[in-house]
Amino acid sequence: MHGEDPRASVARLMRRLHTITFACLLAACGGAATSTRAEPAGTGPTYPIRFDRPLAAGASWVEHVELRSSQRESTRIGAQNVADDRTSLAIDLDARFTAHEVDARGRPTRLAVTVQRFVVDAGQGPVTPAIPGELIVTRSGDGAITSAAGALDPQTIEWLGEVLTISEPHGTGDDPVFGTSEPQHVGATWGIDTALAASGLAAIGVVVRHDHLGGQTRLVERAQVRGVDCLVLRAELSARQLEMPGLPPGARVERADMRAAVETALPLDLERPSQRQRTELRMRIELSVPTEAGTATVRLDGEQLETRERIDG
């Protein structure tokens, strides 16, 4: 086969989707369109919903991050199974983050990261990559990760990029796109604006028709997270028939589906940022790829789960 390895294309697509799951996939949840009006959910107190929580330059906090991902590729030519490969990645990170620079809306553009613990298992047992000094993470295109104390090897940069990428903001912020101007009861739900979802995904190179998207956001509960009174919101998005750029010549996408969910704990104090966020992403892609031995049917399944929790700040 010629052109990009399908696994690399899928891995890149998963990274794109994951890094913008909160800021972009949830950006599909609108409050202005009729289809996104919240449905009432009984009696009890109501709460204002605000996803945008601006940071001030100099803000500092400690965060624990866990990422677990797996991918399986199976290839069949005719009735013969010719490959069945599995890969996995587990990353555990504890680090202090400091917002050196923020934009006009309080979104970080330059972070300093002091790594306290960094353990990676790429399927061959855990390793602890050397991280020399303070890291600087910038937002520029796909972003950059550098160390003031010395060069980082490419593999370490790739692993760090799984959990430290700053995604590019799109549009005017999250709340004008998917927020709701009315306070909501626990249990309230609102649907997504599929046109805005498709536009947001297209901005990061993921092309899908708006009528191939669906999902909703729900105010799940009021709960304490590390002693902080929070609202827990869960947003779900499904997409089918994703376009897959960069595939080998002659390859045809038979199926390309994605399901994503983000559950975030937002403090009742509207000036405080999310205290905990859990992101789930699942993809299934089936391709027909011409080879010298005949047409190969390639099936790729990927899952990714990331949890981020503030320890302080």
Coordinates of C-alpha atoms in Angstrom, one line a residue:
M1 CA 0.0 0.0 0.0
H2 CA 1.2 3.5 -0.7
G3 CA 0.4 6.8 1.0
E4 CA -0.1 7.3 4.7
D5 CA -0.4 4.2 7.0
P6 CA -4.1 4.1 7.9
R7 CA -3.2 3.6 11.6
A8 CA -1.2 6.9 11.5
S9 CA -4.2 8.7 10.0
V10 CA -6.6 7.3 12.6
A11 CA -4.2 8.1 15.5
R12 CA -3.8 11.7 14.2
L13 CA -7.6 12.0 13.9
M14 CA -8.1 10.7 17.5
R15 CA -5.6 13.2 18.8
R16 CA -7.3 16.0 17.0
L17 CA -10.7 14.9 18.3
H18 CA -9.5 14.4 21.9
T19 CA -7.7 17.7 22.2
I20 CA -10.8 19.6 21.3
T21 CA -13.5 17.4 22.8
F22 CA -14.4 19.9 25.5
A23 CA -13.7 23.2 23.6
C24 CA -15.0 22.1 20.2
L25 CA -17.2 19.0 20.5
L26 CA -19.1 20.7 23.3
A27 CA -19.1 23.9 21.3
A28 CA -21.8 22.1 19.4
C29 CA -24.2 22.6 22.3
G30 CA -26.0 25.8 21.6
G31 CA -28.4 27.9 23.6
A32 CA -29.6 30.3 20.9
A33 CA -31.2 27.9 18.4
T34 CA -34.7 26.5 19.0
S35 CA -33.3 23.0 18.9
T36 CA -31.0 23.6 21.8
R37 CA -33.6 25.0 24.3
A38 CA -33.3 23.2 27.6
E39 CA -36.0 20.8 28.6
P40 CA -37.4 21.3 32.1
A41 CA -36.5 18.6 34.6
G42 CA -38.9 19.0 37.6
T43 CA -38.7 21.2 40.6
G44 CA -35.9 22.4 42.9
P45 CA -33.3 25.1 42.6
T46 CA -32.0 26.3 39.3
Y47 CA -28.4 27.2 38.5
P48 CA -26.7 29.4 35.9
I49 CA -24.7 27.5 33.4
R50 CA -21.3 28.9 32.4
F51 CA -18.6 26.8 30.7
D52 CA -16.2 29.7 30.0
R53 CA -14.0 30.2 33.1
P54 CA -11.3 32.8 32.2
L55 CA -7.8 32.4 33.7
A56 CA -5.7 35.3 34.8
A57 CA -2.1 35.5 33.8
G58 CA 0.0 34.0 36.6
A59 CA -2.7 31.6 37.7
S60 CA -1.1 28.4 39.0
W61 CA -2.5 25.0 40.0
V62 CA -1.6 21.3 40.4
E63 CA -3.3 18.8 38.2
H64 CA -3.4 15.0 38.0
V65 CA -3.9 13.5 34.5
E66 CA -4.6 9.9 33.6
L67 CA -4.9 8.8 29.9
R68 CA -5.7 5.3 28.7
S69 CA -5.9 4.5 25.0
S70 CA -6.0 1.4 22.9
Q71 CA -6.2 0.7 19.2
R72 CA -6.8 -2.5 17.2
E73 CA -6.2 -3.0 13.5
S74 CA -7.3 -6.1 11.7
T75 CA -6.8 -6.8 8.0
R76 CA -8.5 -9.3 5.8
I77 CA -7.9 -10.1 2.1
G78 CA -10.8 -12.2 0.9
A79 CA -11.5 -14.9 3.5
Q80 CA -8.0 -14.7 5.0
N81 CA -7.1 -12.8 8.1
V82 CA -3.6 -11.4 7.4
A83 CA -3.1 -9.1 10.4
D84 CA -4.5 -8.4 13.9
D85 CA -2.4 -5.8 15.7
R86 CA -3.1 -4.2 19.1
T87 CA -1.5 -1.1 20.6
S88 CA -2.1 0.6 23.9
L89 CA -0.9 3.6 25.8
A90 CA -1.2 4.6 29.5
I91 CA 0.1 7.9 30.8
D92 CA 0.0 9.2 34.4
L93 CA 1.0 12.8 35.0
D94 CA 1.2 15.0 38.1
A95 CA 2.3 18.6 37.3
R96 CA 2.1 22.2 38.4
F97 CA 0.7 24.4 35.6
T98 CA 1.2 28.2 35.5
A99 CA -0.5 30.4 32.9
H100 CA 2.3 32.7 31.7
E101 CA 0.2 34.2 29.0
V102 CA -3.6 34.3 28.3
D103 CA -5.6 35.8 25.5
A104 CA -8.3 38.5 25.8
R105 CA -10.8 35.9 26.9
G106 CA -8.6 34.4 29.6
R107 CA -7.7 31.3 27.6
P108 CA -4.0 30.2 28.0
T109 CA -1.6 30.7 25.1
R110 CA 1.6 29.9 27.0
L111 CA 1.9 27.5 30.0
A112 CA 4.8 26.7 32.2
V113 CA 4.6 23.1 33.4
T114 CA 6.7 21.6 36.2
V115 CA 6.4 17.9 36.0
Q116 CA 6.2 16.1 39.4
R117 CA 5.5 12.6 38.1
F118 CA 5.4 11.2 34.5
V119 CA 4.9 7.5 33.9
V120 CA 4.3 6.0 30.5
D121 CA 3.4 2.5 29.5
A122 CA 3.2 1.9 25.7
G123 CA 2.5 -1.8 26.1
Q124 CA 6.0 -2.9 27.2
G125 CA 6.0 -1.9 30.8
P126 CA 6.1 1.4 32.6
V127 CA 8.9 3.9 32.0
T128 CA 9.7 7.3 33.5
P129 CA 11.0 9.6 30.8
A130 CA 13.5 12.2 31.8
I131 CA 12.0 15.7 31.9
P132 CA 14.8 18.3 32.2
G133 CA 13.6 21.4 34.0
E134 CA 10.4 23.4 33.4
L135 CA 8.4 22.8 30.2
I136 CA 6.9 25.6 28.1
V137 CA 3.7 24.7 26.2
T138 CA 2.6 27.2 23.6
R139 CA -0.5 27.5 21.4
S140 CA 0.5 27.9 17.8
G141 CA -1.0 25.6 15.2
D142 CA -0.6 22.2 16.7
G143 CA 1.3 23.7 19.6
A144 CA 4.8 23.3 20.8
I145 CA 6.5 21.7 23.9
T146 CA 10.0 22.8 24.8
S147 CA 12.3 22.6 27.9
A148 CA 14.4 25.5 29.0
A149 CA 16.9 23.0 30.5
G150 CA 17.7 20.9 27.5
A151 CA 16.4 19.1 24.4
L152 CA 13.6 16.6 24.7
D153 CA 13.7 13.4 22.6
P154 CA 10.9 13.1 20.0
Q155 CA 9.2 10.2 21.7
T156 CA 9.0 12.1 25.0
I157 CA 7.5 15.1 23.2
E158 CA 5.0 12.8 21.5
W159 CA 3.9 11.4 24.8
L160 CA 3.8 14.8 26.5
G161 CA 1.7 16.0 23.6
E162 CA -1.0 13.5 24.4
V163 CA -1.7 15.3 27.8
L164 CA -0.3 18.8 27.4
T165 CA -1.6 20.2 24.1
I166 CA -3.2 23.6 24.2
S167 CA -6.0 23.5 21.6
E168 CA -6.7 26.5 19.4
P169 CA -9.9 28.4 20.4
H170 CA -12.6 28.7 17.7
G171 CA -15.3 31.3 17.5
T172 CA -16.3 33.7 20.2
G173 CA -16.0 31.3 23.2
D174 CA -18.0 28.4 24.4
D175 CA -21.0 30.0 26.1
P176 CA -22.3 32.0 23.2
V177 CA -22.3 28.7 21.2
F178 CA -23.5 26.0 23.5
G179 CA -24.5 27.8 26.8
T180 CA -28.0 28.6 27.9
S181 CA -29.1 32.0 29.2
E182 CA -31.6 30.5 31.6
P183 CA -30.7 28.9 34.9
Q184 CA -31.4 25.2 34.8
H185 CA -32.7 22.4 37.1
V186 CA -30.7 19.3 37.8
G187 CA -31.7 16.8 35.0
A188 CA -32.3 19.5 32.3
T189 CA -31.0 18.5 28.8
W190 CA -30.5 20.4 25.6
G191 CA -29.7 19.1 22.1
I192 CA -26.8 20.1 19.9
D193 CA -26.7 22.5 17.0
T194 CA -25.3 20.2 14.4
A195 CA -24.3 23.0 12.0
L196 CA -22.1 24.6 14.6
A197 CA -20.7 21.2 15.6
A198 CA -19.7 20.5 12.0
S199 CA -18.2 23.9 11.6
G200 CA -16.2 23.5 14.8
L201 CA -14.9 20.1 13.8
A202 CA -14.0 21.3 10.3
A203 CA -11.8 24.0 11.9
I204 CA -9.5 21.3 13.3
G205 CA -9.5 19.2 10.1
V206 CA -12.3 16.8 10.9
V207 CA -14.9 16.9 8.1
V208 CA -18.4 15.5 8.7
R209 CA -21.8 16.6 7.4
H210 CA -24.0 18.3 10.0
D211 CA -26.8 15.8 9.4
H212 CA -24.4 13.0 10.4
L213 CA -24.1 14.4 13.9
G214 CA -26.2 14.1 17.0
G215 CA -26.0 14.4 20.8
Q216 CA -27.1 16.3 23.9
T217 CA -25.8 18.0 27.1
R218 CA -27.3 17.3 30.5
L219 CA -27.0 18.9 33.9
V220 CA -26.4 15.7 35.9
E221 CA -26.1 16.7 39.5
R222 CA -24.8 19.0 42.1
A223 CA -21.9 17.4 43.9
Q224 CA -18.8 18.1 46.1
V225 CA -15.5 17.6 44.3
R226 CA -12.6 17.8 46.7
G227 CA -14.7 20.0 49.0
V228 CA -15.8 22.3 46.1
D229 CA -19.5 22.7 45.4
C230 CA -19.9 21.9 41.7
L231 CA -22.4 21.3 38.9
V232 CA -21.7 18.1 37.0
L233 CA -22.5 18.4 33.3
R234 CA -22.2 15.6 30.7
A235 CA -22.2 16.3 26.9
E236 CA -22.4 13.5 24.4
L237 CA -21.7 13.7 20.6
S238 CA -21.9 11.0 17.9
A239 CA -20.8 11.3 14.4
R240 CA -20.9 9.0 11.4
Q241 CA -19.3 9.0 8.0
L242 CA -16.3 11.1 9.0
E243 CA -14.1 12.0 6.1
M244 CA -10.5 10.5 6.3
P245 CA -7.9 12.7 4.5
G246 CA -4.5 11.4 3.7
L247 CA -5.4 7.7 3.0
P248 CA -3.5 5.6 0.4
P249 CA -4.6 6.1 -3.2
G250 CA -7.6 4.1 -4.1
A251 CA -8.6 3.5 -0.5
R252 CA -12.3 3.8 0.2
V253 CA -14.0 4.6 3.6
E254 CA -16.7 2.0 4.2
R255 CA -17.5 3.2 7.8
A256 CA -16.1 6.0 10.0
D257 CA -18.0 6.5 13.3
M258 CA -17.1 8.4 16.4
R259 CA -18.8 8.7 19.9
A260 CA -17.5 11.2 22.4
A261 CA -18.6 12.2 25.9
V262 CA -17.3 14.8 28.3
E263 CA -18.3 15.0 32.0
T264 CA -17.1 18.1 33.8
A265 CA -17.5 19.4 37.3
L266 CA -17.9 23.2 37.2
P267 CA -17.9 25.1 40.6
L268 CA -21.0 27.0 41.6
D269 CA -18.5 29.9 42.0
L270 CA -18.5 31.1 38.4
E271 CA -15.0 32.5 38.7
R272 CA -13.4 29.1 39.4
P273 CA -12.4 26.6 36.7
S274 CA -13.5 23.0 36.2
Q275 CA -12.3 20.8 39.1
R276 CA -12.6 17.5 37.3
Q277 CA -13.1 16.5 33.7
R278 CA -13.5 13.0 32.1
T279 CA -13.3 12.6 28.4
E280 CA -14.3 9.4 26.5
L281 CA -13.7 8.8 22.8
R282 CA -14.5 5.8 20.7
M283 CA -14.0 5.4 17.0
R284 CA -14.5 2.6 14.5
I285 CA -13.2 2.9 10.9
E286 CA -13.5 0.3 8.1
L287 CA -11.5 0.8 4.9
S288 CA -11.2 -1.0 1.6
V289 CA -7.6 -0.7 0.4
P290 CA -6.2 -2.0 -3.0
T291 CA -3.1 -4.2 -2.7
E292 CA -1.1 -6.4 -5.0
A293 CA -2.8 -9.5 -3.4
G294 CA -6.3 -8.1 -3.8
T295 CA -8.5 -5.7 -1.9
A296 CA -7.8 -5.5 1.8
T297 CA -10.5 -4.8 4.3
V298 CA -8.9 -2.9 7.1
R299 CA -10.8 -2.3 10.4
L300 CA -9.5 0.0 13.1
D301 CA -11.1 0.4 16.5
G302 CA -9.9 3.0 18.9
E303 CA -10.8 4.0 22.5
Q304 CA -9.4 6.8 24.6
L305 CA -10.2 7.8 28.2
E306 CA -8.7 10.8 29.9
T307 CA -9.4 12.1 33.4
R308 CA -8.0 15.5 34.6
E309 CA -8.4 16.6 38.3
R310 CA -7.2 19.7 40.0
I311 CA -5.4 19.0 43.2
D312 CA -5.1 22.7 44.2
G313 CA -5.6 26.1 42.6

